Coordinates of C-alpha atoms and ligand atoms in Angstrom, one line a residue:
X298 CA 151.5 129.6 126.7
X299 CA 152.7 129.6 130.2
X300 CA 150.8 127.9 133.1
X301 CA 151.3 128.4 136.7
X302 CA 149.7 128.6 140.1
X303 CA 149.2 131.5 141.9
X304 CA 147.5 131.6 145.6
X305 CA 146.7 134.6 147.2
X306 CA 143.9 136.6 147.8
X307 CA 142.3 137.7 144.6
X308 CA 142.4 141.5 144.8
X309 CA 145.7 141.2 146.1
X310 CA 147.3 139.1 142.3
X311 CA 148.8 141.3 140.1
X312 CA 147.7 140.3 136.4
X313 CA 146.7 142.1 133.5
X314 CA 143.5 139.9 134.2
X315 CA 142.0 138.3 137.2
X316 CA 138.9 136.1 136.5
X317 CA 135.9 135.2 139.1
X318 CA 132.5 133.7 138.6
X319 CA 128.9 134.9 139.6
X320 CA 126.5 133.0 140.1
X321 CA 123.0 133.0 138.7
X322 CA 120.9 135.8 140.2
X323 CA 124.0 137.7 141.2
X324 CA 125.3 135.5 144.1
X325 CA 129.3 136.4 144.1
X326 CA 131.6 133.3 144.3
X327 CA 133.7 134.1 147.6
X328 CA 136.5 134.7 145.2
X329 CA 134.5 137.8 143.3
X330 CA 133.5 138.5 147.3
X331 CA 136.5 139.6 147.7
X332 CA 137.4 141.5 145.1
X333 CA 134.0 143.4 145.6
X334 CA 134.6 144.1 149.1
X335 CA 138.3 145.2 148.4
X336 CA 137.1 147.0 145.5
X337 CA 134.4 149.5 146.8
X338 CA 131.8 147.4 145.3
X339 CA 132.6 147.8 141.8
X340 CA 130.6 143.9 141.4
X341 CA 127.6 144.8 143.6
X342 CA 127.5 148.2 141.6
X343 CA 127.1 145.8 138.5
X344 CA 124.9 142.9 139.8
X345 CA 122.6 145.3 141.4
X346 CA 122.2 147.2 138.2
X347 CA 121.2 143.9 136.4
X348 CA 124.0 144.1 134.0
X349 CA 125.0 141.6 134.8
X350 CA 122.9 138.2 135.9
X351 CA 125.0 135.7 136.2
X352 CA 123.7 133.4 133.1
X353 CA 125.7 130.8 132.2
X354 CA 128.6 132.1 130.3
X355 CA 128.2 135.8 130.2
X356 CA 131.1 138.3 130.6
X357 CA 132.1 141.7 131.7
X358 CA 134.9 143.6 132.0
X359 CA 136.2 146.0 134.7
X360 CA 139.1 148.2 134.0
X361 CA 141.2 148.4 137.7
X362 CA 138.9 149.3 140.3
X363 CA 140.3 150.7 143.2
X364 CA 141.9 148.8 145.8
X365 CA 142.5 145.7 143.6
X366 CA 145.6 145.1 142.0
X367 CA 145.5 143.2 138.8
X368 CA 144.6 145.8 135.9
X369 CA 141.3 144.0 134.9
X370 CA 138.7 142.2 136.6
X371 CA 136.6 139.9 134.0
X372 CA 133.3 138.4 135.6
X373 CA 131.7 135.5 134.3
X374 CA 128.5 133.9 134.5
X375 CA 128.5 130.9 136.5
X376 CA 124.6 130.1 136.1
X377 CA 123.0 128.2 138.7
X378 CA 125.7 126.9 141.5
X379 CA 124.7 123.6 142.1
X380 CA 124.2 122.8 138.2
X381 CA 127.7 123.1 137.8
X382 CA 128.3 120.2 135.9
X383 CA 131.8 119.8 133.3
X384 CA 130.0 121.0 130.1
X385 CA 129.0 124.0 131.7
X386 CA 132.5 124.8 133.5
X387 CA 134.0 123.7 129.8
X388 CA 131.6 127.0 128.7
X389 CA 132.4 129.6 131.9
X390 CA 136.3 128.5 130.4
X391 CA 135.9 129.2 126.9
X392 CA 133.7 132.3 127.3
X393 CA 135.6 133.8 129.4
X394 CA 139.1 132.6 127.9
X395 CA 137.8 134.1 124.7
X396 CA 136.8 137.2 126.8
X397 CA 140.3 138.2 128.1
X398 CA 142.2 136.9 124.8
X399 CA 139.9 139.9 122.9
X400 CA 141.9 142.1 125.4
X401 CA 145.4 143.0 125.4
X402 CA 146.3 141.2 128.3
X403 CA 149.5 139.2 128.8
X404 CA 148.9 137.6 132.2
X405 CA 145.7 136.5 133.0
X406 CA 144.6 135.0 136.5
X407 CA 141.9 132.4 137.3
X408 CA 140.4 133.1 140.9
X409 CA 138.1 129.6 140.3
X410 CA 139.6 127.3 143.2
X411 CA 136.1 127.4 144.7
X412 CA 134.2 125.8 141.8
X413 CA 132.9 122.6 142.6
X414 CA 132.5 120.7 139.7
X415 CA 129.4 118.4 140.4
X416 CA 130.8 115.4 137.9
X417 CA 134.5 115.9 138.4
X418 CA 137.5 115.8 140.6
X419 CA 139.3 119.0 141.4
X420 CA 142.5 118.3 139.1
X421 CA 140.2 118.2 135.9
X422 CA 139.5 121.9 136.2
X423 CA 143.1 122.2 135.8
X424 CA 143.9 120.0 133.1
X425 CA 140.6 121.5 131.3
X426 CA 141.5 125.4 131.7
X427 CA 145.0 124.2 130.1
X428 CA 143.6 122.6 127.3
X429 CA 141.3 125.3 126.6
X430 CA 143.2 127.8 126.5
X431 CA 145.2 126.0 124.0
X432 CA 142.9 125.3 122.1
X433 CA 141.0 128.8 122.1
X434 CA 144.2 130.5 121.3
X435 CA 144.9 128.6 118.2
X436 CA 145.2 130.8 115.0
X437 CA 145.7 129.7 111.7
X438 CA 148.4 132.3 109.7
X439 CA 150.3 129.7 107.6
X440 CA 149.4 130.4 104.4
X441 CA 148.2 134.5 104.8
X442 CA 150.6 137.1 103.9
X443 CA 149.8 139.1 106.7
X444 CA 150.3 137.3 109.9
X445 CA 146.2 137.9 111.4
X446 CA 146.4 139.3 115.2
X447 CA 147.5 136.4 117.7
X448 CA 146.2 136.8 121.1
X449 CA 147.9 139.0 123.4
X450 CA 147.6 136.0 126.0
X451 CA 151.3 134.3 127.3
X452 CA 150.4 133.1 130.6
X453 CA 147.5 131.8 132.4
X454 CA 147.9 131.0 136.3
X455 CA 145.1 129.5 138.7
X456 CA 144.7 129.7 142.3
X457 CA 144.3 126.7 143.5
X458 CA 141.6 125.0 145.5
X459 CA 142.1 124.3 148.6
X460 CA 143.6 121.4 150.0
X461 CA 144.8 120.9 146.4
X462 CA 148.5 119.6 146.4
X463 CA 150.4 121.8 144.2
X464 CA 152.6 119.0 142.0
X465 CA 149.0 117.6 141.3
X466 CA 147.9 120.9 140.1
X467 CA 151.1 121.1 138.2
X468 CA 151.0 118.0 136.4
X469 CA 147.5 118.5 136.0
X470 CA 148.0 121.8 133.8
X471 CA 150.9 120.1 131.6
X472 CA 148.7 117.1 130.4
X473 CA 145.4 119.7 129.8
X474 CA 148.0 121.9 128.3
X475 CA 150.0 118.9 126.4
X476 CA 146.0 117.6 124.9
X477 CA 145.3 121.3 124.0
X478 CA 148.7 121.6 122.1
X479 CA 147.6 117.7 119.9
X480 CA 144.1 119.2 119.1
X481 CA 145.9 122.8 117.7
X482 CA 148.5 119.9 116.0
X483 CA 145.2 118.2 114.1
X484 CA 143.4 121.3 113.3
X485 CA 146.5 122.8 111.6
X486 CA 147.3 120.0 109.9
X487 CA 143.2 119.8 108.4
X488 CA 143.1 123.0 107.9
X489 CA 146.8 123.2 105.6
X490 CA 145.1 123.2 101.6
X491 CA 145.4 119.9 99.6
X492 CA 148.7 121.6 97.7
X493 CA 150.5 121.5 100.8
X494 CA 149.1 119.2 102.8
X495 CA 150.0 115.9 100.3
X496 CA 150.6 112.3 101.3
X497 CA 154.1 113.0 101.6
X498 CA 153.5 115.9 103.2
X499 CA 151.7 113.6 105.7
X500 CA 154.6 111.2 105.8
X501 CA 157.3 113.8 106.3
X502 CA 155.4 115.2 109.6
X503 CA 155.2 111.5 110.9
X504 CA 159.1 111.3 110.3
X505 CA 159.7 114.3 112.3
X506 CA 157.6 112.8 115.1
X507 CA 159.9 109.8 115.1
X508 CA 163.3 112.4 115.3
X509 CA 161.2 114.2 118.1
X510 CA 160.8 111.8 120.2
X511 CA 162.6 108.8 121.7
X512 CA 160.1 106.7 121.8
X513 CA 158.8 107.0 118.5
X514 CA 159.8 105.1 115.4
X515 CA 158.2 105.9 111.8
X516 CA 158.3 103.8 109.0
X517 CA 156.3 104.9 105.7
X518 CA 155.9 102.4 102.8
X519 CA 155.7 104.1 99.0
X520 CA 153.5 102.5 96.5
X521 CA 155.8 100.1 95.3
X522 CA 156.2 98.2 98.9
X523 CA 152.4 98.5 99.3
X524 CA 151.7 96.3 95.9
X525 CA 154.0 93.8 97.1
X526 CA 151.5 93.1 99.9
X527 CA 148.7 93.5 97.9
X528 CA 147.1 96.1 98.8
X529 CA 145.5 96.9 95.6
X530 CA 142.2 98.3 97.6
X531 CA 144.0 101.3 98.8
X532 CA 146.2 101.4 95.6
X533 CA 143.1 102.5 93.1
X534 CA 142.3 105.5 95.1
X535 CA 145.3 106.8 94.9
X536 CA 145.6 105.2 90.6
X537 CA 144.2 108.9 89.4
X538 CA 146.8 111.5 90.8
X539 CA 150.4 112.1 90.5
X540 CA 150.9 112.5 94.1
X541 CA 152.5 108.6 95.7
X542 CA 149.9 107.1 98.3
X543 CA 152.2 106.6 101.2
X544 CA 151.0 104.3 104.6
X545 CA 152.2 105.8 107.5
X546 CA 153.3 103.6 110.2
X547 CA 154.4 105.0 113.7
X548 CA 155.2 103.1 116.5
X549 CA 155.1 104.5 120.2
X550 CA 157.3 102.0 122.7
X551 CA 156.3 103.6 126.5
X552 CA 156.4 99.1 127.5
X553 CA 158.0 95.8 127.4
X554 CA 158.3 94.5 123.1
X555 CA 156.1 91.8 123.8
X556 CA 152.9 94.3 125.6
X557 CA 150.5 94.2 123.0
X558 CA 149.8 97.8 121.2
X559 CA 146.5 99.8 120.8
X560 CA 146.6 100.4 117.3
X561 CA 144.7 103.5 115.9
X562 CA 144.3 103.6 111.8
X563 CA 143.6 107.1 110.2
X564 CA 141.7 107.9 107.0
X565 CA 144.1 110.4 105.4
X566 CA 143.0 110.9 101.9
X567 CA 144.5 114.9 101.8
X568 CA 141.9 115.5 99.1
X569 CA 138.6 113.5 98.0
X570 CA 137.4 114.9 94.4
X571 CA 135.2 111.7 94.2
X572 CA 137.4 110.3 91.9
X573 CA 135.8 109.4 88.6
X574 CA 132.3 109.6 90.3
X575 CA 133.4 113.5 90.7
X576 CA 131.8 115.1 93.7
X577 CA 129.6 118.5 92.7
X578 CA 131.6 121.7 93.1
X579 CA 130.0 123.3 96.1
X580 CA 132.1 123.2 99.1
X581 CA 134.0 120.8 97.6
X582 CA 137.1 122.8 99.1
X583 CA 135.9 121.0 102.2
X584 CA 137.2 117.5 101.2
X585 CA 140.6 118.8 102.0
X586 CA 139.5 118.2 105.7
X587 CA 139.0 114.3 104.4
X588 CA 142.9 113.6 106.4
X589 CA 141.0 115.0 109.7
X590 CA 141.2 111.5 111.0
X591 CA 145.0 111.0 109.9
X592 CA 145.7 114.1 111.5
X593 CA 144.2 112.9 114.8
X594 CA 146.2 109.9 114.7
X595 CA 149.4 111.7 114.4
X596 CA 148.6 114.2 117.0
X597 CA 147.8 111.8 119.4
X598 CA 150.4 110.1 118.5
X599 CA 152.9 113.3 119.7
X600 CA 150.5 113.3 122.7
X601 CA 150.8 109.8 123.9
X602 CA 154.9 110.2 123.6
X603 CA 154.9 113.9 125.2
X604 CA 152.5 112.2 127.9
X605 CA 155.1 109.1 128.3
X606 CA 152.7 106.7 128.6
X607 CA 153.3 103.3 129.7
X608 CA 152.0 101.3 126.5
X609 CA 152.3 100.2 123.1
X610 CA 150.4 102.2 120.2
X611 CA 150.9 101.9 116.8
X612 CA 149.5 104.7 114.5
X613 CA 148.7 103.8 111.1
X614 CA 147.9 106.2 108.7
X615 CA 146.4 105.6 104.7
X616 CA 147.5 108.6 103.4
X617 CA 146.0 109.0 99.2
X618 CA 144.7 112.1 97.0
X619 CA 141.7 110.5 95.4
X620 CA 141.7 112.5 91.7
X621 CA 140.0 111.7 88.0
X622 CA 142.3 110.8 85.6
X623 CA 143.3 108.3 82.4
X624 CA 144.6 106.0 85.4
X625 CA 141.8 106.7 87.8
X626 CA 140.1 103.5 88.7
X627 CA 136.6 103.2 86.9
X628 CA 133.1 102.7 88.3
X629 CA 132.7 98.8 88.3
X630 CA 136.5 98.3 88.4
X631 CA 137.0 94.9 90.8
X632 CA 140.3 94.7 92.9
X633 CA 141.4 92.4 95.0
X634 CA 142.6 93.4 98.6
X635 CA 145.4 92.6 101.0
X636 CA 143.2 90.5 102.9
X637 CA 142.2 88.6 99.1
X638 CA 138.9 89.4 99.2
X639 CA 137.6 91.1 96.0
X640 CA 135.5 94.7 96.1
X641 CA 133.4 95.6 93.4
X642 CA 134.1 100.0 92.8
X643 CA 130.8 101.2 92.4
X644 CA 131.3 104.3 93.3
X645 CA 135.2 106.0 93.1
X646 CA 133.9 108.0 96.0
X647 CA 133.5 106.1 98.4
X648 CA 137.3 105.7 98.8
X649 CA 138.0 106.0 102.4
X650 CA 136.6 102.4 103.0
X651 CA 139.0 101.3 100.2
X652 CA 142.3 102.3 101.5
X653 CA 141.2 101.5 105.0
X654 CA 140.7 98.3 104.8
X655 CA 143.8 97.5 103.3
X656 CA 145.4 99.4 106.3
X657 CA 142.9 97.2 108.7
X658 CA 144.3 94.6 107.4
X659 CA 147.6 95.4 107.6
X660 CA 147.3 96.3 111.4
X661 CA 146.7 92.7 112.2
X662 CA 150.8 92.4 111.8
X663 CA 151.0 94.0 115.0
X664 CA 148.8 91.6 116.9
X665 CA 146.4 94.6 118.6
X666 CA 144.8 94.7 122.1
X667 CA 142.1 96.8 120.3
X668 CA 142.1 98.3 116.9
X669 CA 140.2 101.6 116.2
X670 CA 139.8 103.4 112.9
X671 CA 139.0 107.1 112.5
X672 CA 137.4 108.7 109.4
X673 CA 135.9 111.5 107.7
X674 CA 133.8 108.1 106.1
X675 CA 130.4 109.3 105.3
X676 CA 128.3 112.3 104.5
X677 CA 125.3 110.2 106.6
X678 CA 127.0 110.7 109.8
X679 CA 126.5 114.9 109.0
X680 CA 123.7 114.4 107.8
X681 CA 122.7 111.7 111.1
X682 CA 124.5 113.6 113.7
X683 CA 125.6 117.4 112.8
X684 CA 128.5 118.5 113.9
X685 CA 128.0 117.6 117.3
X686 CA 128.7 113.6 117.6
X687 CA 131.2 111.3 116.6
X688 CA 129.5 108.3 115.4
X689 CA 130.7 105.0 116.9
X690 CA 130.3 101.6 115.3
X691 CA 132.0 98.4 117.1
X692 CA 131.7 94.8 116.6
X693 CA 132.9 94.1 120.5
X694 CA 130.8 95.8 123.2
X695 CA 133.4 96.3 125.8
X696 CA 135.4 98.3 123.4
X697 CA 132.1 100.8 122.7
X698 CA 131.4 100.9 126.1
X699 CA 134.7 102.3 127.2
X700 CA 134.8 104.5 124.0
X701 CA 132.0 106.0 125.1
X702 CA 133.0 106.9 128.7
X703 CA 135.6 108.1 127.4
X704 CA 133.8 110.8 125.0
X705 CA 131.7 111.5 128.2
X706 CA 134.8 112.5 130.1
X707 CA 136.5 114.4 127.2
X708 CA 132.9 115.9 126.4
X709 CA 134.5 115.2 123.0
X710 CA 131.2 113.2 122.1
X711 CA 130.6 110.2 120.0
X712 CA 126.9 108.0 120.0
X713 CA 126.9 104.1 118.7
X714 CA 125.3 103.2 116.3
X715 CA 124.1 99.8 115.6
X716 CA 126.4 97.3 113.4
X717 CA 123.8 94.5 112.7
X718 CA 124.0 91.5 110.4
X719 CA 120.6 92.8 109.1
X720 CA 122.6 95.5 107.1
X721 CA 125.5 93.3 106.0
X722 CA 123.3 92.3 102.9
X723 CA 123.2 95.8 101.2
X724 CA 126.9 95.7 100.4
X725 CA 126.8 92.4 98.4
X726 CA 127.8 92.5 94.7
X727 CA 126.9 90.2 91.5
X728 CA 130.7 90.5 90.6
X729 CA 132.8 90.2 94.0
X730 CA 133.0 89.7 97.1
X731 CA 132.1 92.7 98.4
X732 CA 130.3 96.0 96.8
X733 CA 132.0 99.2 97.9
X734 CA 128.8 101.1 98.5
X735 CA 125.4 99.5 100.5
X736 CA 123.4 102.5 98.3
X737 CA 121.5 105.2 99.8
X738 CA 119.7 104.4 103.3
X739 CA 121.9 103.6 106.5
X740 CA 124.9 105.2 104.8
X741 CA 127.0 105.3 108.1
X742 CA 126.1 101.7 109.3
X743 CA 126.8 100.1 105.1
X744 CA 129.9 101.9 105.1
X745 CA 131.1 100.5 108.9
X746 CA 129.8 97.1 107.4
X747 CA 132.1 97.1 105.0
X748 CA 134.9 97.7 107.1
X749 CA 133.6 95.1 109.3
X750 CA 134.7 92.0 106.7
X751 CA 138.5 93.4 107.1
X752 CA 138.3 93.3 111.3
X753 CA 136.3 90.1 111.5
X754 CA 139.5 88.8 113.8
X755 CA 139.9 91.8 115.9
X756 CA 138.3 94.1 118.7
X757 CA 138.1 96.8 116.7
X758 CA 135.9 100.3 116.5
X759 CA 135.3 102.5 114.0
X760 CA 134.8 106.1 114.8
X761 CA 133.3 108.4 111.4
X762 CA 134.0 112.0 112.5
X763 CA 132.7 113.3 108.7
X764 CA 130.3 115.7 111.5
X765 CA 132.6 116.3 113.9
X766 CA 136.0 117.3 112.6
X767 CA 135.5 120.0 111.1
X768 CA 133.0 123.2 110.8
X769 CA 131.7 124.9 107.9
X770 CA 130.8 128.2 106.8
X771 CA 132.1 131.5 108.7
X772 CA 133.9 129.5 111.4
X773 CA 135.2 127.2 108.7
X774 CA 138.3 125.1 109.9
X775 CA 139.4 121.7 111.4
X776 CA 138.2 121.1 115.0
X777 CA 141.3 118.7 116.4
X778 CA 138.2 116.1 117.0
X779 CA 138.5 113.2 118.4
X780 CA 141.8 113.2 119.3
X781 CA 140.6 114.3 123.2
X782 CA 138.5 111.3 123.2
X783 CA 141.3 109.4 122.1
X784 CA 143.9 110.4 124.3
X785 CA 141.5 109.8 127.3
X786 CA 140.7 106.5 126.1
X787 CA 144.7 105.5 126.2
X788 CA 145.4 107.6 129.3
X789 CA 143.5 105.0 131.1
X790 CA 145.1 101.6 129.5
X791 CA 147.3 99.4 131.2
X792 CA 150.4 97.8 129.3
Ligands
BES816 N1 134.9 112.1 102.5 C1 133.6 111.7 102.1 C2 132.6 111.8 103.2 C3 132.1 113.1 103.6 C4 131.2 113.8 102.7 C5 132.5 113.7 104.7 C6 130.7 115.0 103.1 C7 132.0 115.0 105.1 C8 131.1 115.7 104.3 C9 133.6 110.2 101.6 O1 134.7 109.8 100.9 C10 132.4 110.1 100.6 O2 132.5 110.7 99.6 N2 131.5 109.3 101.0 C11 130.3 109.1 100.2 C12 130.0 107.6 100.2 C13 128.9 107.3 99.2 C14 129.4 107.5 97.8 C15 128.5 105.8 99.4 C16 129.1 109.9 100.9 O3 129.0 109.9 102.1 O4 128.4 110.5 100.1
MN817 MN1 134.6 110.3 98.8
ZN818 ZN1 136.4 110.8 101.4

C-alpha cells in the first residue's frame, strides 16, 4: 500500500474514493460540508432522509455526485463529536476502511484533518489510519489454490490537519504503516498449518531477518547445543516428534555494545497435541496458533530494525512441536533445567512453561534492562479474559505499569493480574523442585508462578495472549496481537 498526503478541498481530490465523517444526529464535519455544498446536497438529501444518522461507525456510499470529483463519496458515522476518543476513531477507520476495500477502488482519500481526537495528538491519526489499513487489508491465500479476491485498495492519502507539518505527517504514516505490515507478519506466520510452519520453519524466517537487515544478527541453536547447556526442560517437549526444537536467538544492535538490551522471549511451540496428556480433538487445529507469541517476537523484531531504533533487543524464541510418542516424555517424568532446578511433568501439556523457562533462563546471558515473555500459556486467560485482553503478570511494578500504558496507547489491551506468594504453594511437588502444573483454579496466575522461579533475578513480565492472539470460529485466524503493544512499549525506551 501506498500512503500520501493530499490537501485540497475535498470535492475538488480526484480518488476513486473520498472519505468524510458525520456526526451523530446528522451534523456534517466541515469536510462532508463541503462536499454537500459542492455536491447539490447529495449528504443533506441523505441525513435528512434519516438514512443515515451518524452512529458511530456506520457507512454509505455515494456513486459521483455532481460537482465533486473523486468517483465515490463514502460517509461514515462519527457518533457524538466531543466523545471522539481513540477507540472510537480506531472504529470510524476500520469501518469505513473495510467499507471502500469491498469496492473496487484503487485510490482512496481521507478528508479527516478535522477530527480532533480527545485523547491523542494529531500525528496518531496518521500513524493509526496506516496501520489499519494494513492490517484490514491482510488476506491469507498461501496455502489455497485459488488466490481469494485481494482488495482492490493500493493507495490511501490523507489531508492533513491543519497546521500539521508535512514530514511529521510523513513519518507518521511510515511507522503506522511499518506496525501494520509486523502485525500482517505475525498473523501470517500463526495462521501457516503446523506442516509448514515447523521449528525450523521458524528458524529459517528468523535467518532471513538477520540477511534483511543490517542490524540484525540471528543465531539458532539445534538440540544438540541446547543439551550442552542443559536445557533438558525445554528438551522433553520437543522428546515426542521428529521435528528438531530449535531456540531462536536474534539480536537487534540500533546502540553502543555495552547498552543493555530489552529482551523479549516467545513461546513458539508450532503445534501443542498435549503431548502424552493428549488434548481432546475438538478445535484442536487451533493449537497450531500455540507459536502466536514467537511470531510476535519475530515481527517485532523486523519492526524495531525497519523502525531503526536506537536500542538493544534481543528476541528469543523456544521454537518445539509438542507430539505423543515412544520418546515422548511421560506424566511424572522429573527433568532437571538449565537453571538446575528439577520440575516434576505432571501434565505433558502444560509444555509452554517448560521450554520457557529454559529460554528465561537463558536470557540472563544477555544481562536485560527488562525481560518479557509472550505466550499462548493457558486456556484460563480465555477462559478469564475472552478474546479481548492480554493478561499481564509482573514481579516488578514499574515494568506492569508501563506495559500497561502502553496497551492503552496501542488499544492493543492487556489487564494484570496478581502474582502473589499466596499462589506459589500450588505448584509444589513431593518429587522436585517444582510441579509443572498448580491444578485447576488460578490457572493463569500457577502457570506465571512457575515462570516466576526462572526470573527471580530479573525485571521481567509475562504476557499470556492464549485470548488474545487469535480468533475462533467463522473469523478464524491469527490476530498479530501483542506485537502493537510491544512495539509501543520499545518506541519509547532509551538506550
Ligand atoms: N497452548 C495451551 C494453552 C491454550 C489452550 C491456549 C487453549 C489457548 C486455548 C497450553 O499449552 C496448555 O495446554 N495449557 C494447559 C495447562 C494445564 C494442563 C495446566 C491449559 O491451559 O489447559
Ligand atoms: Mn499445552
Ligand atoms: Zn501450548
Amino acid at each position: 500500500m501506498r500512503y500520501s498526503i493530499k490537501a485540497g478541498s475535498p470535492e475538488k481530490i480526484s480518488a476513486d474514493c473520498v472519505i468524510v465523517v458525520v456526526w451523530a444526529k446528522g451534523v456534517l464535519s466541515p469536510e462532508a460540508s463541503a462536499i454537500d455544498a459542492a455536491g447539490k446536497k447529495c449528504i443533506s438529501w441523505i441525513t435528512h432522509a434519516g438514512d443515515l444518522t451518524g452512529k458511530l461507525g456506520e457507512t454509505q456510499v455515494i456513486h459521483h455526485p455532481d460537482g465533486v470529483q473523486a468517483k465515490r463519496v463514502l460517509l461514515v458515522g462519527g457518533g457524538e463529536k466531543k466523545k471522539l476518543t481513540a477507540k472510537n476513531t480506531v472504529k470510524i477507520l476500520k469501518n469505513s476502511l473495510e467499507a471502500a476495500t469491498k469496492l473496487s477502488a484503487a485510490n482512496l482519500h481521507f478528508a479527516i484533518g478535522s477530527l480532533e481526537v480527545s485523547d491523542r495528538d494529531g500525528l496518531w491519526l496518521a500513524a493509526r489510519l496506516a496501520q489499519e489499513a494494513e492490517d484490514l487489508t491482510y488476506r491469507y491465500n498461501t496455502t489455497k489454490s485459488k488466490k481469494g479476491e485481494t482488495p482492490a485498495t493500493r493507495s490511501v492519502s490523507l489531508a492533513p490537519a491543519t497546521g500539521a507539518r508535512r514530514l511529521s505527517v510523513e513519518s507518521s504514516l511510515k511507522q503506522g504503516q511499518c506496525i501494520g505490515r509486523a502485525i500482517n507478519r505475525a498473523k501470517q506466520l500463526g495462521n501457516l498449518p503446523g506442516n509448514i510452519c515447523t521449528p525450523s520453519f521458524l528458524a529459517k524466517e528468523a535467518k532471513e531477518l538477520g540477511e534483511k537487515h543490517g542490524s540484525i544478527t540471528t543465531r539458532v541453536l539445534n538440540e544438540k547445543q541446547m543439551a550442552r547447556l542443559g536445557m533438558n526442560s525445554l528438551l522433553s517437549v520437543s522428546a515426542g516428534s521428529v521435528q528438531e526444537a530449535k531456540l531462536i536467538v536474534m539480536q537487534h544492535k540500533g546502540a553502543k555494545a555495552d547498552s543493555k538490551p530489552y529482551v523479549l522471549v516467545g513461546k513458539g511451540i508450532t503445534f501443542d497435541t498435549g503431548g502424552i496428556s493428549l488434548k481432546p480433538g475438538a478445535a484442536m487445529d487451533e493449537m497450531k496458533f500455540d507459536m502466536c507469541g514467537a511470531a510476535s517476537v519475530i515481527a517485532t523484531m523486523a519492526c524495531v530494525a525497519e523502525l531503526k531504533l536506537a536500542i538493544n533487543v534481543v528476541g528469543i524464541v523456544a521454537a518445539a512441536e509438542n507430539m505423543p510418542g515412544s520418546k515422548a516424555t511421560k506424566p511424572g517424568d522429573i527433568v532437571t533445567s538449565m537453571a538446575g532446578k528439577t520440575i516434576e511433568i505432571l501434565n505433558t501439556d502444560a509444555e509452554g512453561r517448560l521450554v520457557l523457562c529454559d529460554a528465561l533462563s537463558y536470557a540472563e546471558r544477555f544481562k536485560p534492562r527488562n525481560l518479557i515473555d509472550i505466550a499462548t500459556l493457558t486456556g484460563a486467560a480465555v477462559a478469564t479474559f475472552g478474546n479481548f485482553a492480554t493478561a499481564l503478570l509482573s514481579n516488578n511494578d514499574n515494568l506492569a505499569k508501563s506495559l500497561l500504558d502502553c496497551s492503552e496507547q496501542s488499544l492493543d489491551l492487556a489487564w494484570q493480574l496478581p502474582l502473589w506468594d499466596e499462589y506459589q504453594s500450588l505448584i509444589n511437588s513431593n518429587f522436585a523442585d517444582i510441579a509443572n502444573i498448580g491444578g485447576p483454579r488460578a490457572g493463569t496466575i500457577t502457570a506465571a508462578c512457575f515462570l516466576s522461579r526462572f526470573t527471580e533475578k530479573q525485571k521481567w513480565a509475562h504476557l499470556d495472549i492464549a485470548g488474545s492472539a487469535w480468533n475462533s470460529g467463522t473469523q478464524k485466524g491469527a490476530t498479530g496481537r501483542p506485537v502493537g503493544l510491544l512495539v509501543e512499549f520499545l518506541r519509547r525506551q532509551k538506550a
